[in-house]
XYZ file of C-alpha atoms in Angstrom:
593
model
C 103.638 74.845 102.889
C 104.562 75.976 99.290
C 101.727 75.715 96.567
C 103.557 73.497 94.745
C 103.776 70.931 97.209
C 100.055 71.419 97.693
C 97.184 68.628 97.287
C 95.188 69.882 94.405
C 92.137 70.242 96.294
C 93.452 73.124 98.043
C 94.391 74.916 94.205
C 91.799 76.221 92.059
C 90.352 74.638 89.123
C 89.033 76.534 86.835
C 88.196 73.468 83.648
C 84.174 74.055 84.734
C 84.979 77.962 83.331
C 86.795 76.924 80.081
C 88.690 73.807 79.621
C 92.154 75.419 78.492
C 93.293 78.033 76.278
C 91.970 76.681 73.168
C 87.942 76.471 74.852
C 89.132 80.103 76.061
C 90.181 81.456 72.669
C 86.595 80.023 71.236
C 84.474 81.532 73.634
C 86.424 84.880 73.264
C 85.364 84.665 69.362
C 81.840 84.227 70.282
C 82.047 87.303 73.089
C 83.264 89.589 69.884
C 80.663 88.038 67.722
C 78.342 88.530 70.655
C 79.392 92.642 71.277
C 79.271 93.162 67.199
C 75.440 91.667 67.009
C 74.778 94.505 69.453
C 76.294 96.850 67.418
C 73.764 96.502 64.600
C 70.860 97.978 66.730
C 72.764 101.267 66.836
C 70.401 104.094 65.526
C 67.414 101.456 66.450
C 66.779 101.669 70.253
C 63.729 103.870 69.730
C 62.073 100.862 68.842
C 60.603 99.024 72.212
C 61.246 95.806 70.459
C 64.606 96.678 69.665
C 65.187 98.045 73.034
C 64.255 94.999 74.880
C 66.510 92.776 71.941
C 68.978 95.409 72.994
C 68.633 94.373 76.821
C 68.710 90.499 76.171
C 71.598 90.621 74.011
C 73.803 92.563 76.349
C 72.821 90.634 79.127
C 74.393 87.505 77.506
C 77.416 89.043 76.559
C 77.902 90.915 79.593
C 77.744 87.502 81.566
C 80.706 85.448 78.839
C 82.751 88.702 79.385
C 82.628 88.039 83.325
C 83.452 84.398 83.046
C 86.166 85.132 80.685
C 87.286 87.732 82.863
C 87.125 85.427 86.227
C 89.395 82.629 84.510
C 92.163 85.138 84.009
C 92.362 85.205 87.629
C 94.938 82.213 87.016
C 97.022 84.443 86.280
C 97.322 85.263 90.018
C 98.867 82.208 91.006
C 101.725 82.715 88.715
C 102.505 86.048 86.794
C 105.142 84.740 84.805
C 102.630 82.570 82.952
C 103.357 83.651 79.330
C 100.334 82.028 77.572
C 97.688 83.637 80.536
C 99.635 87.154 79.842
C 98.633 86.110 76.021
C 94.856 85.390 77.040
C 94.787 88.374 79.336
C 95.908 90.412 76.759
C 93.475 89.399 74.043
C 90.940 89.774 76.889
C 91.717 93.572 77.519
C 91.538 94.331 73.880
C 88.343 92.599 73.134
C 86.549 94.162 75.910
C 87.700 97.701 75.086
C 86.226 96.736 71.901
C 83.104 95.547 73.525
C 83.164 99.009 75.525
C 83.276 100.917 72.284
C 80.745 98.883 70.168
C 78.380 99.897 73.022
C 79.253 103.312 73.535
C 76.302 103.941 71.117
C 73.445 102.834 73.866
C 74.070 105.065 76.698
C 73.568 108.538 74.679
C 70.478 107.080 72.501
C 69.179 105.845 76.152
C 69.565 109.219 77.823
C 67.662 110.626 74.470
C 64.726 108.458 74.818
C 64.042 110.166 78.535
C 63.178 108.611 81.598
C 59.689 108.431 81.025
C 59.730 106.707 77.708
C 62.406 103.740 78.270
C 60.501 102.845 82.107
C 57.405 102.564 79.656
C 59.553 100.148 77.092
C 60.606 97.658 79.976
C 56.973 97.969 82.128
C 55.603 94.590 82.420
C 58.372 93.155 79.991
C 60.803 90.815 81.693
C 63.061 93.646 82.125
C 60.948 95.952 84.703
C 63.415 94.934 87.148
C 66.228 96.915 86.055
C 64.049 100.240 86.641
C 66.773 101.409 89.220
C 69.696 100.779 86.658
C 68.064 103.500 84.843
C 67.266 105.392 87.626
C 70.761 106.037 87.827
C 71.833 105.825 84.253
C 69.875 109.397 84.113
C 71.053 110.600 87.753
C 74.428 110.388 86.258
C 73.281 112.213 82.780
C 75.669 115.190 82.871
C 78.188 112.871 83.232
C 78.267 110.791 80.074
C 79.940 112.302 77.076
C 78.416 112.737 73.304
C 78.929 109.475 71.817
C 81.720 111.023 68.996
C 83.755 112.217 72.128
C 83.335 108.655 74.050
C 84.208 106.962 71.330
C 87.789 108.386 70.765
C 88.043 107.974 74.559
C 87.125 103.784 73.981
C 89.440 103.729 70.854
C 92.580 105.097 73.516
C 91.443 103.015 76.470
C 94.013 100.436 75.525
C 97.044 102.301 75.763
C 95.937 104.089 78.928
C 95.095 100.496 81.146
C 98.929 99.589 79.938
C 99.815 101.382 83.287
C 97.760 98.527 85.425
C 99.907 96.023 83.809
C 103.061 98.180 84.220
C 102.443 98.082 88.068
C 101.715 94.488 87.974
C 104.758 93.656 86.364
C 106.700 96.184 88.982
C 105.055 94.477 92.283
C 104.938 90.558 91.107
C 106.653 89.113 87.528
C 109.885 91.812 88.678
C 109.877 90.587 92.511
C 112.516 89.332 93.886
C 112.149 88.157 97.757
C 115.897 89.122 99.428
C 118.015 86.987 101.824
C 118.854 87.845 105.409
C 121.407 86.319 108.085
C 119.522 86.369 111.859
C 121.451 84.628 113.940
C 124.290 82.529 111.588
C 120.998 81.472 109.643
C 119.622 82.726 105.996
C 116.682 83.334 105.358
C 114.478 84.370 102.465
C 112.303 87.552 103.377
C 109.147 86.356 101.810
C 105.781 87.337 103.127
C 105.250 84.655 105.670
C 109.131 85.332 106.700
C 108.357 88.785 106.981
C 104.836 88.702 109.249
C 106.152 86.176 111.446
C 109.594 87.613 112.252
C 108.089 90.737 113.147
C 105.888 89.132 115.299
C 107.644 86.449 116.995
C 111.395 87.789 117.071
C 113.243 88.742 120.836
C 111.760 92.081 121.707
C 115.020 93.561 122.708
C 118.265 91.414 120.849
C 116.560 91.139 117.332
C 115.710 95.054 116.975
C 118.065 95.673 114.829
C 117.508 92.561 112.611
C 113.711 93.460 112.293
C 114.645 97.000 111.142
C 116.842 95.121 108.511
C 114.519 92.762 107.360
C 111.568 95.493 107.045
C 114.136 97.610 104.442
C 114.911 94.655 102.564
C 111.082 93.376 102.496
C 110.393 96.885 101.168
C 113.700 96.579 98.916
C 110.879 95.745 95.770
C 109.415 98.791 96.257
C 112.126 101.252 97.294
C 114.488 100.079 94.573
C 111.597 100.899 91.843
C 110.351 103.963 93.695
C 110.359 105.968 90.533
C 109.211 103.906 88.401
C 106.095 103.924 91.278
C 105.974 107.330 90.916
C 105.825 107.788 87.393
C 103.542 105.138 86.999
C 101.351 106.571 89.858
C 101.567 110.181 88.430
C 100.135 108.537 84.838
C 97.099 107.033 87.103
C 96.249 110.201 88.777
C 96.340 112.142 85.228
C 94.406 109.653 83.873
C 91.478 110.060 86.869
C 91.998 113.769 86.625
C 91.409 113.628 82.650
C 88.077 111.581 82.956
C 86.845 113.831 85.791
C 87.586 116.696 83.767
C 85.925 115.132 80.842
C 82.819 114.530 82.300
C 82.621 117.340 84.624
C 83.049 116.670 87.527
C 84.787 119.199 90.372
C 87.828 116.402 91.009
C 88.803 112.999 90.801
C 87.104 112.256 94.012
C 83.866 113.473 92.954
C 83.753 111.671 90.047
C 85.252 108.108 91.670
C 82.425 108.597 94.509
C 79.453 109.325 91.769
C 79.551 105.955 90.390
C 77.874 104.762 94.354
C 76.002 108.773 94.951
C 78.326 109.090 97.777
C 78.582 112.607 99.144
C 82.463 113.488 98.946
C 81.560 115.164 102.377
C 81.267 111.307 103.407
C 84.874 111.171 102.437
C 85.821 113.819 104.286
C 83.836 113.548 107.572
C 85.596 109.947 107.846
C 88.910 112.150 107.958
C 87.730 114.029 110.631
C 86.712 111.255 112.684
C 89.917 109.354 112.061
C 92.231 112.770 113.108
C 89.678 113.323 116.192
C 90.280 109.797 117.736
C 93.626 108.858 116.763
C 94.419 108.678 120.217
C 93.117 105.053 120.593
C 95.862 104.101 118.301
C 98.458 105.661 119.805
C 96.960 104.037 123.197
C 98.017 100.841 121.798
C 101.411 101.371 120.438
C 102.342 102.727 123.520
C 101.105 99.451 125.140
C 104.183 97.560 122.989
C 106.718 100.152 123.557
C 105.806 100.135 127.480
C 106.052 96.182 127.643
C 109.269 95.454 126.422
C 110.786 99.033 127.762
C 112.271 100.472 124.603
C 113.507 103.440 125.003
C 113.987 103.715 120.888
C 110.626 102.163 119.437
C 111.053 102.184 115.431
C 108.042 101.504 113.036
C 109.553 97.648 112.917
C 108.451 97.149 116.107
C 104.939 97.739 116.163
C 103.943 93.767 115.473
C 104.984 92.695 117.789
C 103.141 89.678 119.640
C 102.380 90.574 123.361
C 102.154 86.960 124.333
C 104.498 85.030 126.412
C 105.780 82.069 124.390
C 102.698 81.743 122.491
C 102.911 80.218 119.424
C 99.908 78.309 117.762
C 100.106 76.781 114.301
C 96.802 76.772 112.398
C 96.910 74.015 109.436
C 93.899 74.945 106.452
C 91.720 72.293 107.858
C 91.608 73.462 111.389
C 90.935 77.050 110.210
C 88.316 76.240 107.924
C 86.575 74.013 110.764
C 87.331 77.306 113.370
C 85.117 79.399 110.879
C 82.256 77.043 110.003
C 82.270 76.495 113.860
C 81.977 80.421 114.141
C 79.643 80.925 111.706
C 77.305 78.036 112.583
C 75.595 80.996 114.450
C 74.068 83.043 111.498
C 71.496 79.772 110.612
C 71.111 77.583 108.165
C 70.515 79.445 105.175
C 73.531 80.871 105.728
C 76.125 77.756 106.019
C 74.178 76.677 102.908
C 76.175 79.434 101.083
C 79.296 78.869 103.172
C 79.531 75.000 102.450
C 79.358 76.259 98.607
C 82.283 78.520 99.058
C 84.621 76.596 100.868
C 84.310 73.508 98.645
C 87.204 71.819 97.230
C 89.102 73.673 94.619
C 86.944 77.226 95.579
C 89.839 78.268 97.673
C 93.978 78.542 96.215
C 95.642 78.499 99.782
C 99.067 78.406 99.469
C 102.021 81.067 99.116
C 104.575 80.708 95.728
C 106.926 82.827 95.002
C 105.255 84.479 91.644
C 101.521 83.862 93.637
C 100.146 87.596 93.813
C 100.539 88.571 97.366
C 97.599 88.943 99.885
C 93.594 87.686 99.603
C 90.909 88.470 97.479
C 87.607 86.729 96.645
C 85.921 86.478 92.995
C 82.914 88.374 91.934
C 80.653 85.595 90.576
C 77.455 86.067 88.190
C 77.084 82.860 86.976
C 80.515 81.273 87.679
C 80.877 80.572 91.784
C 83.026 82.840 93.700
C 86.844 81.572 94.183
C 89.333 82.813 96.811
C 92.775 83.552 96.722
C 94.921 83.199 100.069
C 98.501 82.972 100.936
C 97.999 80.725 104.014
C 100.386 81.474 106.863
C 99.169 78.586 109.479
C 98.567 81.587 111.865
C 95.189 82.929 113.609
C 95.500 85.493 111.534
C 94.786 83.265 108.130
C 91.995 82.217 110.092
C 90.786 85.659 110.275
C 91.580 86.615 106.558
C 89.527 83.344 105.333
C 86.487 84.025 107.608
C 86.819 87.628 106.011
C 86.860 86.460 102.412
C 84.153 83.910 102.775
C 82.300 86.763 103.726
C 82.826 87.900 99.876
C 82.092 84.707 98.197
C 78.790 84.232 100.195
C 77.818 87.770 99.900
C 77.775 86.907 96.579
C 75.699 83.921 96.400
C 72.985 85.587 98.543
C 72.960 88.439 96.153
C 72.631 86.623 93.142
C 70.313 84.002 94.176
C 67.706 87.131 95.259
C 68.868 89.527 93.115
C 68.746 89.024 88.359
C 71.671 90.471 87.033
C 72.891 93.091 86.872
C 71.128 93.953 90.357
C 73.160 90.945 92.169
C 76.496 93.578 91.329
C 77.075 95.053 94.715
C 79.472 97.706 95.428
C 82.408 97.662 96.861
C 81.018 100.339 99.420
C 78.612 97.180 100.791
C 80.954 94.530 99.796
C 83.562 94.978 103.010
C 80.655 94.776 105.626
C 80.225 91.496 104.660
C 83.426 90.294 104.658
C 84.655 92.287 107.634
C 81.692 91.259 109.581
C 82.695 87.603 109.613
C 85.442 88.773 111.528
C 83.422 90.049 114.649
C 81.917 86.870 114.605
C 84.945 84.804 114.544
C 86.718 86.637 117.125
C 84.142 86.254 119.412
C 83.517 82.678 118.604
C 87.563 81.694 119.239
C 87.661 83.615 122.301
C 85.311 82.165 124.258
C 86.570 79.059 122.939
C 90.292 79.102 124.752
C 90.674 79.263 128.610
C 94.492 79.847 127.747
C 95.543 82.981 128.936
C 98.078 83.454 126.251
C 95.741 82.485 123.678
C 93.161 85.410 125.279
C 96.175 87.923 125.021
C 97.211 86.819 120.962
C 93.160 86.716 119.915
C 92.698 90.396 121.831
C 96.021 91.470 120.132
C 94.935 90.495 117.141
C 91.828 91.852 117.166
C 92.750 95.432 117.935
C 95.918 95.506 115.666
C 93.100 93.962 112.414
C 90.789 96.349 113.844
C 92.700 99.695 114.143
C 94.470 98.863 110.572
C 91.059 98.335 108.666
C 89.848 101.559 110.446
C 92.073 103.937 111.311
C 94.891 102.719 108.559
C 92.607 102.841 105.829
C 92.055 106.237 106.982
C 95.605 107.376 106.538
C 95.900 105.895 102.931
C 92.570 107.451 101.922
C 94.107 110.859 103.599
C 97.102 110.299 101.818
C 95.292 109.516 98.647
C 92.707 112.431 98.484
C 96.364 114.877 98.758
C 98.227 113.033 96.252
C 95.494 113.551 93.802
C 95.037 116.827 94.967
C 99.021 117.370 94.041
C 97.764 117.504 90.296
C 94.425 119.012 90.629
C 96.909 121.877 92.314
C 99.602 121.975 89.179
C 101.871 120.930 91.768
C 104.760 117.854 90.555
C 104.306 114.521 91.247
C 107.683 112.862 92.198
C 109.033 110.361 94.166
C 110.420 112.264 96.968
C 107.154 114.400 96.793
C 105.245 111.169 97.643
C 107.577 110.075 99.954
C 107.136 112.972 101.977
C 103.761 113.564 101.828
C 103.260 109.447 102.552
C 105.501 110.209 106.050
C 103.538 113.417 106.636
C 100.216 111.880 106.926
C 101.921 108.609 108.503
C 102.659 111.161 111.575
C 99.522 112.617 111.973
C 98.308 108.810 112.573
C 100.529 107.830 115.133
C 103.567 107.327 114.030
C 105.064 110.038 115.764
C 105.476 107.543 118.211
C 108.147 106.006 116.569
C 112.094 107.033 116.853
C 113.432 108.670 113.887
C 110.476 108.475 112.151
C 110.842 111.840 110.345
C 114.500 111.146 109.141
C 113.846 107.457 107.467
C 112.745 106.941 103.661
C 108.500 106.039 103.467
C 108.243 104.406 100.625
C 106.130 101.859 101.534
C 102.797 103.539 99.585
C 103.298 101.540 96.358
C 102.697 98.558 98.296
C 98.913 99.357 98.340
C 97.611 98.147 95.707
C 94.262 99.560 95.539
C 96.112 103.251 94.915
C 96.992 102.016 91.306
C 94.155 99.319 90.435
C 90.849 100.930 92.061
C 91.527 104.560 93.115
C 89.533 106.230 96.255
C 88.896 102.499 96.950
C 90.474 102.341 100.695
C 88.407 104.599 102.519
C 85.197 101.950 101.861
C 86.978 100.058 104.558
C 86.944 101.792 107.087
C 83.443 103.027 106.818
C 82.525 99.049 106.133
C 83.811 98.063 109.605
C 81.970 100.322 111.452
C 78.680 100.004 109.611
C 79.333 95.848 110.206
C 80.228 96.204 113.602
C 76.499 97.668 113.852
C 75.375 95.371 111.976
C 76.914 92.800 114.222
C 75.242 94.253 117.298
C 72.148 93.547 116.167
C 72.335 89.671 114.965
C 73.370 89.217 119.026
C 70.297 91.136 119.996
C 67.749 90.711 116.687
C 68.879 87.126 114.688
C 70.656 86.233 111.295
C 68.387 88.092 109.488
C 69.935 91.942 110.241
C 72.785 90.079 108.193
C 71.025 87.723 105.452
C 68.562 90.988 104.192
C 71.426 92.697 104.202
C 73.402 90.051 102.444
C 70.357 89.684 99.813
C 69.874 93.709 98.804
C 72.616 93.462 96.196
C 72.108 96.872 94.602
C 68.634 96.868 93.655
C 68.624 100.189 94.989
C 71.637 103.161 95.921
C 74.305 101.587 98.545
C 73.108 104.637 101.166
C 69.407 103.435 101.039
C 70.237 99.863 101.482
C 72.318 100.685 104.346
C 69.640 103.204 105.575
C 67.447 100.014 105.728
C 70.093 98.368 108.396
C 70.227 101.992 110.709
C 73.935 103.555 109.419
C 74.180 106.954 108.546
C 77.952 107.663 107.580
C 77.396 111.865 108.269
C 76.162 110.470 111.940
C 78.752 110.226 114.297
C 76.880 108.374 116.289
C 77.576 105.437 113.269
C 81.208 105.455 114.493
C 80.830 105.293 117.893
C 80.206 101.344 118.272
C 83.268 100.476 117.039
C 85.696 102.966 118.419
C 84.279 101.947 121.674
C 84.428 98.054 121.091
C 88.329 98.883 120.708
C 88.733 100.978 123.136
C 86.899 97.919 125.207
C 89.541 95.273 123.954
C 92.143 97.709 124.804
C 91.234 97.660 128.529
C 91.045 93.833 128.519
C 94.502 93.879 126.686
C 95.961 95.618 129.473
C 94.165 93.531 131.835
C 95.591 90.387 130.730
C 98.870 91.888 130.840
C 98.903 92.587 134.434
């Protein structure tokens, strides 16, 4: 179904954020009004009563700044929405403003000492945000004299233009290509594209899935320098900050915000190279059951089941995951019954809809989810996984005050990506159809060896791009291209015919490379810490999930997940997962036989 054709309880509605773009304009006034206040203590914050004003004040304007950030997600659902590209553009520049009427607080704070502001907010009604400057003066070397940070706040605008640029590259600019199979067009959209690749003949549509994987990837490949260039600005931009606030690299600095080790990073490398033979172990199954003798890249989704074809409408999904998730208690499907309310969820594909899922941070406005429903198990899979966001986020701030009901994104996916060990298990044991068994196993092991091992290659692939720069080496198209396919065959694609001679452009389709950089690795270490996680609900009860759920960041993302057993630097972390594959492996080929 198309969005448009959509009942409006399945679209967001956003008139309980702001009414329209008049209610929006007003309460971006009072934000600047709110940020300028602030700006009056400058000079003042050795004052306790000052300090603690200081603390109230931004908390308010720190919370209208998220809820005028969270309506903008409208734009979204349709980025050629001229009057949202208006409001997110006043947004932007009002917030850089915010960013540099504040840029006063942090050096005054770090001059005060440690000692002296824990004494200004002990037994105030602000003690609770002792850890927030616990870390503010962990991360002292970092932070810049406040002359230098404020040229640096004055520029910011001009240097988030690139965000935009790539948003207008991968969405407003896209144009979804038509393809003959069999005497029949087709439009290539994303729904087009998963499914044909999927569910097309094994052996007399080859060619045609080659063709329609170029021309899905014809948005990218026909911009790729404009990728590039826009790329190379992103990674000067991350090597300039790091630089600026001395740090060794961009990876250093992206991983200080969370006091991960970079040797975190880079162990998760090692453990991805060491047992990338479980993903070739599965490729191999496709190639071996439909006897190709060439086996291209196209042909690795392939469905494994005979004839099997289920459509899954949004109701019967969302009542598959409640069912699922009716296991983790009450408290828990309290939360879930708030997230999958009417208008929480947009479900439906359009053609300028941004592409994929994502759910909404909330403080003080309730979490929303975007989805581009595809009436497959695999929606059912990506819903479970975003609910896991949205309810994540009503645990934390319902047991954490803000700002310690912020989690990370390094704890956010083992929420999400936990839901979908639970759901798995819950629609397996649901189906005595052997088909079914084979799709839900497939599934499984293709969702769990891309948010593992996958992530992997792009945060390998990543880390050396960046690296490009840090080296004085250029940054170019064909560079990327080649280093993309380089690290592609080191992860199994070597499998695939011809692999080295075709054009890998497909990097600018990750997203996360030009919005959040060093984001993708966080993914795979989130599976395998949830997988443990998972392990002990079965054994222990809800609660190894709902603590977890309720931590928010009251304390450093390695401690809270220190309290649930995972050590990322411990092999042993990894081992529960790349066994539970290797299990569903075996049972794939078993049910093949």
């Amino acid at each position: 179904m198309n969005r448009k054709e959509a009942d409006k309880k399945y679209k967001w509605d956003f008139s309980n954020v702001f009414e329209n773009s008049s209610d929006y304009k007003q309460n971006l006034e009072m934000f600047q009004k709110k940020f300028k206040k602030i700006n009056e203590l400058k000079g003042n914050l050795g004052n306790k009563e000052k300090f603690l004003e200081y603390l109230r004040m931004k908390n308010e304007t720190d919370l209208l700044s998220i809820r005028l950030d969270h309506y903008l997600n409208l734009y979204n659902l349709d980025q050629t929405d001229t009057e949202l590209q208006e409001l997110m553009s006043l947004y932007k520049k009002a917030n850089n403003e915010y960013k540099e009427a504040l840029s006063f607080a942090n050096p005054e704070i770090l001059d005060l000492g440690y000692e002296k502001v824990i004494s200004f907010i002990k037994g105030s009604d602000y003690a609770y945000q002792e850890y927030i400057f616990k870390k503010l003066f962990r991360m002292k070397d970092s932070f810049l004299p406040y002359q230098k940070q404020e040229v640096i706040n004055q520029v910011s605008n001009s240097r988030e233009i690139l965000n935009g640029f790539f948003d207008c590259l991968s969405y407003a600019d896209r144009q979804f290509l038509d393809v003959e199979i069999n005497g029949k067009k087709e439009l290539i959209n994303t729904t087009f594209f998963n499914t044909f690749l999927a569910s097309s003949d094994p052996i007399k549509d080859q060619q045609n899935r080659k063709l329609v994987w170029e021309k899905y990837y014809n948005n990218v490949t026909s911009k790729k320098y404009s990728f590039a260039k826009t790329l190379e600005g992103i990674i000067t931009k991350e090597y300039e900050d790091a630089r600026l606030k001395n740090y060794s690299s961009a990876l250093e600095k992206a991983l200080s915000e969370d006091n991960i080790p970079t040797a975190i990073y880079r162990k998760l490398l090692q453990i991805g190279k060491k047992n990338i033979g479980i993903l070739k172990d599965y490729y191999s199954i496709i190639k071996d059951r439909f006897g190709f003798k060439d086996f291209f890249i196209s042909d690795r989704h392939l469905s494994l089941a005979d004839n099997f074809s289920k459509v899954v409408l949004v109701e019967e999904g969302k009542q598959m995951v409640k069912g699922a998730l009716q296991m983790l208690g009450e408290e828990y499907n309290e939360k879930l019954d708030i997230a999958m309310k009417d208008n929480a969820i947009d479900f439906y594909e359009d053609s300028t809809k941004r592409s994929g899922a994502y759910s909404t941070l909330g403080n003080g406005v309730e979490p929303s989810i975007l989805m581009n429903w595809s009436d497959t198990l695999s929606s059912v899979s990506t819903l479970a996984h975003e609910l896991g966001h949205s309810v994540h986020t009503l645990f934390a701030e319902a047991s954490q005050k803000y700002p310690l009901c912020s989690y990370p994104i390094i704890l956010a996916e083992i929420a999400s990506t936990f839901n979908e060990h639970v759901v798995f298990d819950y629609l397996y044991e649901k189906t005595t159809d052997k088909n079914e068994k084979v799709c839900l196993v497939q599934n499984r092991i293709y969702d769990m060896l891309t948010t593992f091992f996958r992530e992997i290659q792009y945060a390998d692939f990543e880390l050396q791009a960046h690296e490009l720069l840090e080296k004085n080496e250029p940054i170019t198209a064909e560079r990327l291209m080649n280093l993309f396919k380089s690290v592609e065959l080191e992860y199994g694609y070597d499998l695939c015919t011809n692999n080295n001679e075709r054009d890998a452009y497909y990097w600018p389709h990750i997203a996360h490379f030009f919005y959040y950089p060093f984001y993708v690795y966080k993914y795979s270490l989130d599976v395998a810490a949830s997988f443990k996680i998972y392990q002990d609900v079965k054994k222990g009860g809800s609660q190894h999930i709902t603590n977890f759920l309720k931590a928010g960041c009251h304390k450093d993302p390695l401690d809270i997940l220190k309290d649930s057993g995972i050590d990322f630097m411990d092999e042993k972390t990894y081992e529960p997962i790349l066994s539970e594959i290797k299990r569903l492996i075996k049972l794939l080929k078993e049910l093949l036989d």
